[in-house]
Short mmCIF file of C-alpha atoms in Angstrom, two decimals:
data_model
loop_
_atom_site.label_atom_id
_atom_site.label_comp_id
_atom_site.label_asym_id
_atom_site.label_seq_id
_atom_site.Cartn_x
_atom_site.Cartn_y
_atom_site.Cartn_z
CA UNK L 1 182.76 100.17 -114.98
CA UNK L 2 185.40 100.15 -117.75
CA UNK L 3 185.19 97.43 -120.27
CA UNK L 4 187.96 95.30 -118.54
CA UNK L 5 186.14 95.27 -115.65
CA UNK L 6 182.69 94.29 -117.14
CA UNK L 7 184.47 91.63 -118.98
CA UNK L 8 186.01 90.20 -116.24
CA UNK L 9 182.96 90.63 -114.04
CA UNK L 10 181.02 88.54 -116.89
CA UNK L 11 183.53 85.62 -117.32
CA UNK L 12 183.00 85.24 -113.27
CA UNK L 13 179.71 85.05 -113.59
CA UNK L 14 179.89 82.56 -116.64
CA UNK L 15 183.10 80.59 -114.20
CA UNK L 16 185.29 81.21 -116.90
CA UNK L 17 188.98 81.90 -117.47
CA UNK L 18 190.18 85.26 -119.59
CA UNK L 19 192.20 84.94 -122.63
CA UNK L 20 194.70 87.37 -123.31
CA UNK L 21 196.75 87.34 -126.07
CA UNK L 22 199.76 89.82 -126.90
CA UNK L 23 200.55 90.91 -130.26
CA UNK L 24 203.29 93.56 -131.08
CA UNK L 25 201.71 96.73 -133.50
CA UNK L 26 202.92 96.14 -136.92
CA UNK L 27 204.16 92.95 -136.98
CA UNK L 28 204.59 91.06 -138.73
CA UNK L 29 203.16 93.71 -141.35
CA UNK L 30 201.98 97.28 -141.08
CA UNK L 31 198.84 96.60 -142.35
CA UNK L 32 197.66 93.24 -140.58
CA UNK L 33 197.61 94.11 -136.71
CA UNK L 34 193.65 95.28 -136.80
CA UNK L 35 192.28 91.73 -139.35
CA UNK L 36 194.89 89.69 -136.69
CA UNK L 37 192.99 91.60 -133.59
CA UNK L 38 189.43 90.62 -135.14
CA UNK L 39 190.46 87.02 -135.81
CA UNK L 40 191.72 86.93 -132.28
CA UNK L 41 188.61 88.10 -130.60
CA UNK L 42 186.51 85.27 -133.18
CA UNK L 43 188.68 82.54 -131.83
CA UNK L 44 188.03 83.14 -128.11
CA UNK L 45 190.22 85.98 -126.75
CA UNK L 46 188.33 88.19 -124.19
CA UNK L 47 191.02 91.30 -124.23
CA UNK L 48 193.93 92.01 -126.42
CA UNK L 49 197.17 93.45 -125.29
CA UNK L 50 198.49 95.15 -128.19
CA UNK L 51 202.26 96.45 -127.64
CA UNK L 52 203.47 99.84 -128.49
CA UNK L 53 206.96 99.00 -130.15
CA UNK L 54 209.95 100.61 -128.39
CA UNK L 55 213.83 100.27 -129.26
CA UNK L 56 214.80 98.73 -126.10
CA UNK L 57 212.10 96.76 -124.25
CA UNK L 58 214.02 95.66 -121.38
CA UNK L 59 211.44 92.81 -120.29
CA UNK L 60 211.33 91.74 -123.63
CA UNK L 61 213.11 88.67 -124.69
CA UNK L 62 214.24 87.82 -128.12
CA UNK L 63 211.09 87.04 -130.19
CA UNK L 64 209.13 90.13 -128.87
CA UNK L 65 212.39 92.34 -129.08
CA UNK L 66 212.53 91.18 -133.25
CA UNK L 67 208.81 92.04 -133.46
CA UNK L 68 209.62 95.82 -131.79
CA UNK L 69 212.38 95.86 -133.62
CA UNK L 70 210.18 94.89 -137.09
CA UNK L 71 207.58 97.42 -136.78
CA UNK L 72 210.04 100.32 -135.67
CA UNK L 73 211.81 99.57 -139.54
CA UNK L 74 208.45 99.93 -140.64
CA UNK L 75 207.98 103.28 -139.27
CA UNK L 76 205.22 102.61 -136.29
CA UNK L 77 204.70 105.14 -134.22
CA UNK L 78 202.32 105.56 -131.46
CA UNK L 79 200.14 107.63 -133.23
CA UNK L 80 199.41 104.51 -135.62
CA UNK L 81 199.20 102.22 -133.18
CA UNK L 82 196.56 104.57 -131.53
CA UNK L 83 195.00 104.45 -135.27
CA UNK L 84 195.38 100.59 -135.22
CA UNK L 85 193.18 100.90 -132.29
CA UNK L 86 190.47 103.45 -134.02
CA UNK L 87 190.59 100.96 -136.81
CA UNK L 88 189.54 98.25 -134.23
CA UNK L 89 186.21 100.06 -132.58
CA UNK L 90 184.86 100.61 -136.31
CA UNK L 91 183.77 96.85 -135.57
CA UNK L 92 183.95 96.12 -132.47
CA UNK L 93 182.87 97.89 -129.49
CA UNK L 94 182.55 95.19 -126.75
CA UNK L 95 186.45 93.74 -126.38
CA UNK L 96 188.75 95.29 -124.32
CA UNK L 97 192.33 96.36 -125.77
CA UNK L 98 195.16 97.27 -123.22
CA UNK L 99 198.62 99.57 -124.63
CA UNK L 100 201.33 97.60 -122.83
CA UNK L 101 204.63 99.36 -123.95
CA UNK L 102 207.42 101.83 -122.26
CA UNK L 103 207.51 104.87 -120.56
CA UNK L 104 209.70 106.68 -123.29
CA UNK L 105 207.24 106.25 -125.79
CA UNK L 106 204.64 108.35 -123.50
CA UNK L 107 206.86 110.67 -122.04
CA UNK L 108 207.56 112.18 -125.76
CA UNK L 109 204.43 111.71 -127.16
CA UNK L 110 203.29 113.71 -124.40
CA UNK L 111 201.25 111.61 -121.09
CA UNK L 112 198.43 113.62 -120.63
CA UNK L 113 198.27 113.33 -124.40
CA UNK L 114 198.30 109.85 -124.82
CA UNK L 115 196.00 109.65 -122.28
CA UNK L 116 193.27 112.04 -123.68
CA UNK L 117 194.26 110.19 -127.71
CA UNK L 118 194.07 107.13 -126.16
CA UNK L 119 190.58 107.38 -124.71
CA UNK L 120 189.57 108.97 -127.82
CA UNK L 121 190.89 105.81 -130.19
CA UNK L 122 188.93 103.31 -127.61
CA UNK L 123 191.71 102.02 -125.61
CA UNK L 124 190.42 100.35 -122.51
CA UNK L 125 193.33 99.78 -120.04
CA UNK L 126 197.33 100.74 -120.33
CA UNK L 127 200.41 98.86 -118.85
CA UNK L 128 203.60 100.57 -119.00
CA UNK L 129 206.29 97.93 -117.96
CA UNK L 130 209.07 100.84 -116.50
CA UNK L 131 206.34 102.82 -114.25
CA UNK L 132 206.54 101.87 -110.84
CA UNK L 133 203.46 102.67 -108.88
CA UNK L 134 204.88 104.44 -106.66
CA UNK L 135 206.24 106.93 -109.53
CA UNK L 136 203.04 107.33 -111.72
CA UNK L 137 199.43 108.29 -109.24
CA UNK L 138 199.13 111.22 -111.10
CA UNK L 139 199.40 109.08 -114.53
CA UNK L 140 197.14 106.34 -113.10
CA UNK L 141 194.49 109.11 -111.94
CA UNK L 142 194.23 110.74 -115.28
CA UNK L 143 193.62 107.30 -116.54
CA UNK L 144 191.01 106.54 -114.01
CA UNK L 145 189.16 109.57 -114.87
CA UNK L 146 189.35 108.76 -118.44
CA UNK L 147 187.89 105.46 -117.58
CA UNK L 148 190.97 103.04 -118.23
CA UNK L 149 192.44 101.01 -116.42
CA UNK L 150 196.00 100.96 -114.93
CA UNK L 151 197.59 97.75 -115.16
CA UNK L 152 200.61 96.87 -113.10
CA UNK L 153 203.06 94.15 -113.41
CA UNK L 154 203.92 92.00 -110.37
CA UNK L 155 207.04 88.92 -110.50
CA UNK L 156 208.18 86.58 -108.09
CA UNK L 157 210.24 88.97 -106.57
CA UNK L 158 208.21 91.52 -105.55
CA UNK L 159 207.73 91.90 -101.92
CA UNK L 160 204.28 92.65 -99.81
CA UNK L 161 205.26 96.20 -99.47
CA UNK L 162 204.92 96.33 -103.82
CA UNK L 163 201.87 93.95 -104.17
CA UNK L 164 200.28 96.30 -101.61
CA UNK L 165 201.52 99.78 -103.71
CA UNK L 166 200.13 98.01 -106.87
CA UNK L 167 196.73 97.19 -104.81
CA UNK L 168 196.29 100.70 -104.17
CA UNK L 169 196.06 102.24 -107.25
CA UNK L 170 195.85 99.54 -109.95
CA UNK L 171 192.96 99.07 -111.72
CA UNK L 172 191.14 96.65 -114.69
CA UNK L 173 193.33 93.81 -113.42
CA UNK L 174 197.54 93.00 -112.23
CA UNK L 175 199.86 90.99 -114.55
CA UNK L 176 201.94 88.17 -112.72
CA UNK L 177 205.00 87.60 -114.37
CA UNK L 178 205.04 84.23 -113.71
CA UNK L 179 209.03 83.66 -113.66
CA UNK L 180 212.13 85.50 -112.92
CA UNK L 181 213.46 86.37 -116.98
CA UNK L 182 212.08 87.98 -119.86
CA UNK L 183 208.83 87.01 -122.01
CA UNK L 184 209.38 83.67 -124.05
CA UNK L 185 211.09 81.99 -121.19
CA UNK L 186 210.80 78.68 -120.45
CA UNK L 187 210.56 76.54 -117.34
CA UNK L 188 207.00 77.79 -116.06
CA UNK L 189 206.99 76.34 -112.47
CA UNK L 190 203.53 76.03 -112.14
CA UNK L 191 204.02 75.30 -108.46
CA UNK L 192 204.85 78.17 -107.45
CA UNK L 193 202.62 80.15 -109.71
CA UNK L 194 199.72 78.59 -107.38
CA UNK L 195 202.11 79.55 -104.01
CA UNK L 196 202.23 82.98 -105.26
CA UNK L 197 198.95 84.22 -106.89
CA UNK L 198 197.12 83.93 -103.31
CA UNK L 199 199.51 86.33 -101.67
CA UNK L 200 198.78 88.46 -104.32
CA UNK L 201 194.85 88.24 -104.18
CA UNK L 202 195.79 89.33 -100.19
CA UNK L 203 196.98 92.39 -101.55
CA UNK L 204 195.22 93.43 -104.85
CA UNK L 205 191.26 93.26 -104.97
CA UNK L 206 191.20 93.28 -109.27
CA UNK L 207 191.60 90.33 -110.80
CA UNK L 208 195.09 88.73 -111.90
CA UNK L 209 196.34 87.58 -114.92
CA UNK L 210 199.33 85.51 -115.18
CA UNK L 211 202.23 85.22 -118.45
CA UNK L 212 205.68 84.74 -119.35
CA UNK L 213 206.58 80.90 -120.58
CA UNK L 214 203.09 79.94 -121.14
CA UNK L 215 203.30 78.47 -124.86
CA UNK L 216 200.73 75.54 -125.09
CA UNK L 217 197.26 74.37 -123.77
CA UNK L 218 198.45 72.26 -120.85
CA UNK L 219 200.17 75.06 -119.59
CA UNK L 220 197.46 77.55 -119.77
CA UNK L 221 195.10 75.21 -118.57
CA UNK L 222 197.86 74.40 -115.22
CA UNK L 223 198.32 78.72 -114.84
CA UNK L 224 194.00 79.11 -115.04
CA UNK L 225 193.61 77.21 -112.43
CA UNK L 226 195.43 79.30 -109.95
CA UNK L 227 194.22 82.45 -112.20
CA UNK L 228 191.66 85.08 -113.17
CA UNK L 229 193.48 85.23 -116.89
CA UNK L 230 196.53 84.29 -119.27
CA UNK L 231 198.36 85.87 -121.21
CA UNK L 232 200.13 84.40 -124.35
CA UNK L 233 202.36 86.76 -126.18
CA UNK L 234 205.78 85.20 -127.50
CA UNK L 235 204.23 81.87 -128.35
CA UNK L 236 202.18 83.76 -131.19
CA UNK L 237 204.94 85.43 -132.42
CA UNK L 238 206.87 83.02 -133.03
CA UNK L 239 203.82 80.97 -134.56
CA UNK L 240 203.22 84.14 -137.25
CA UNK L 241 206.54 86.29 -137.79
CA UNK L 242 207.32 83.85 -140.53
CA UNK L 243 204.42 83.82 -142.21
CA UNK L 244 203.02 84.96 -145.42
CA UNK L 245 200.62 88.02 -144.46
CA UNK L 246 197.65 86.22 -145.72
CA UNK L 247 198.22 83.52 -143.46
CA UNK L 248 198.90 85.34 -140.37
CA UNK L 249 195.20 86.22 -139.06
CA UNK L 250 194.28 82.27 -139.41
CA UNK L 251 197.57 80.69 -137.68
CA UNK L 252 197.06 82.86 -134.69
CA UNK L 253 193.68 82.19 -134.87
CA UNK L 254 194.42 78.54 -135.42
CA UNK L 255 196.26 78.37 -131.74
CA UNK L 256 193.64 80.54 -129.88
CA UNK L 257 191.35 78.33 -130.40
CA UNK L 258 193.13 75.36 -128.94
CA UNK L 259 193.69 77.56 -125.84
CA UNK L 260 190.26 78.78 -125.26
CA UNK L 261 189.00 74.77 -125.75
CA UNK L 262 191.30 73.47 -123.30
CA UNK L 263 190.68 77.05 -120.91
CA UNK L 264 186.83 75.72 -121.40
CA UNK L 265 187.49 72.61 -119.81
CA UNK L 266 187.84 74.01 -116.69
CA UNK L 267 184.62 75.18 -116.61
CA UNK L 268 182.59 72.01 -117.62
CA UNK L 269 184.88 70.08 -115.25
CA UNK L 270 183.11 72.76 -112.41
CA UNK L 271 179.87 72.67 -113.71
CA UNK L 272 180.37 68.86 -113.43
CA UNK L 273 181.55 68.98 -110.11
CA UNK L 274 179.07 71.18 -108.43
CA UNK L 275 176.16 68.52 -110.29
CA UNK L 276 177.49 66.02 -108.64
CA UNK L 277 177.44 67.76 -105.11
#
C-alpha cells in the first residue's frame, strides 16, 4: 500500500476525516515551503498537496494564479520543488505529499522522468489537473509501479461515463471539485455536494476528497460529512501571501488547527452516538 492509502485506511479505522491542505511551491518565499509543510503536518493535516507552479493554471483562480505566478519570478522549477520534497522526508517519513500541477510542466521535464525523480524525492501521489484519464494509462501505470498514486479530478459536470474512466485507473484517492468555477470560489452548495459524492462512491472504490470554496470550519465540517477528505488551498493563501516570512509557518498553522478541531467533532459526535445505541 502507498502511504495515501495507509493513511486513509488508518483515519477509517480511527472514524476520522482527512485534512488536506494546498500550498503553492515557493510562495510566499523560496525558502519557507518545507518549515510551512512541517508546521502543517503539527497542526493536524494528514497529506499535503503541494503545487508545481505553472504560467497558466487554467483551474486556478486569482489567489492561487498570484502564488504560481510568485514563485515562477522567483525562479521555481520542478526540479526544486522535487528538492522541496527531498527536504521534507529528511524529517518526516510517515505524511503523504501529492504534486498537483499541469501537464506542461511534465511533458518538458520529461514524464517518465518525473516519475522515476519523483519517487526518488518521496512523493506519494500526483494530480495533474489537464490529464484526462482516458489520455494518460500509460502515465498512471508507471506511477502505479512506482508506488504513487494517480489522483483524478471529478466536478459537477462530469458524467457516469467519466466517474467510471476515473474509477478504473485512479488510485490513492479522487478530488471532487465541489462547484462549477475555479479554486477560491465561493457559494459552496453543500447540498449538492452530499447529492453528488454518492454517485461518485458508485463509480470509484478509493476514497474522495472534496475542495474548491471551502474557506472556514463550518464549511469543512458541512463537506466531511458527505466526505472521505478536504481540501483547503486558496483560503491559506490568502491567510499567508501577505505575511512576513517568519510569520507564515504559524498563521497557516494557526487556521489548521481550527479545521482539524471542528473536523474532530465529527468523530466524538459518532463515538457519542454509537454509546448511546
Amino acid at each position: 500500500m502507498s502511504r495515501i492509502q495507509t493513511t486513509f485506511a488508518r483515519l477509517a479505522a480511527e472514524g476520522r476525516k482527512a485534512l488536506i491542505p494546498y500550498v503553492t511551491a515557493g510562495d510566499p518565499y523560496a525558502d519557507v515551503t518545507v518549515e510551512l509543510m512541517h508546521a502543517m503536518v503539527a497542526a493536524g493535516a494528514d497529506v499535503i498537496e503541494l503545487g508545481v507552479p505553472f504560467s497558466d493554471p487554467m483551474a486556478d483562480g486569482p489567489v492561487i494564479q498570484r502564488a504560481s505566478e510568485r514563485a515562477l519570478l522567483k525562479g521555481i522549477s520542478t526540479a526544486d520543488v522535487l528538492a522541496m520534497v527531498r527536504a521534507f522526508r529528511q524529517d518526516d517519513a510517515s505524511t503523504p505529499v501529492v504534486l498537483m500541477g499541469y501537464a506542461n510542466p511534465v511533458e518538458c521535464f520529461g514524464p517518465d522522468r518525473f516519475v522515476d525523480d519523483a519517487k526518488a524525492a518521496g512523493v506519494d501521489g500526483v494530480l495533474i489537473v489537464d490529464y484526462p484519464p482516458q489520455e494518460c494509462e500509460a502515465f498512471a501505470a508507471r506511477l502505479r509501479a512506482a508506488d504513487m498514486d494517480a489522483i483524478f479530478l471529478l466536478a459537477p459536470t462530469s458524467t457516469d461515463a467519466r466517474m467510471q474512466e476515473v474509477g478504473r485507473i485512479a488510485t490513492g484517492y479522487v478530488y471532487y471539485v465541489s462547484l462549477k468555477g475555479v479554486t477560491g470560489a465561493g457559494h459552496l452548495d453543500t447540498a449538492a455536494v452530499a447529492a453528488m459524492v454518492p454517485r461518485i462512491r458508485a463509480a470509484v472504490n478509493v476514497p474522495v476528497g472534496v475542495g474548491f470554496g471551502i474557506r472556514d470550519a463550518a464549511t469543512a465540517v458541512a463537506v466531511a460529512q458527505v466526505s472521505d477528505a478536504v481540501v483547503i488551498g486558496s483560503r491559506i493563501i490568502q491567510l499567508i501571501e501577505n505575511e512576513p516570512r517568519e510569520r507564515v509557518p504559524g498563521v497557516a498553522a494557526g487556521f489548521l488547527r481550527e479545521i482539524r478541531a471542528a473536523l474532530d467533532t465529527l468523530q466524538l459526535q459518532a463515538s457519542s452516538a454509537g454509546e448511546s445505541a
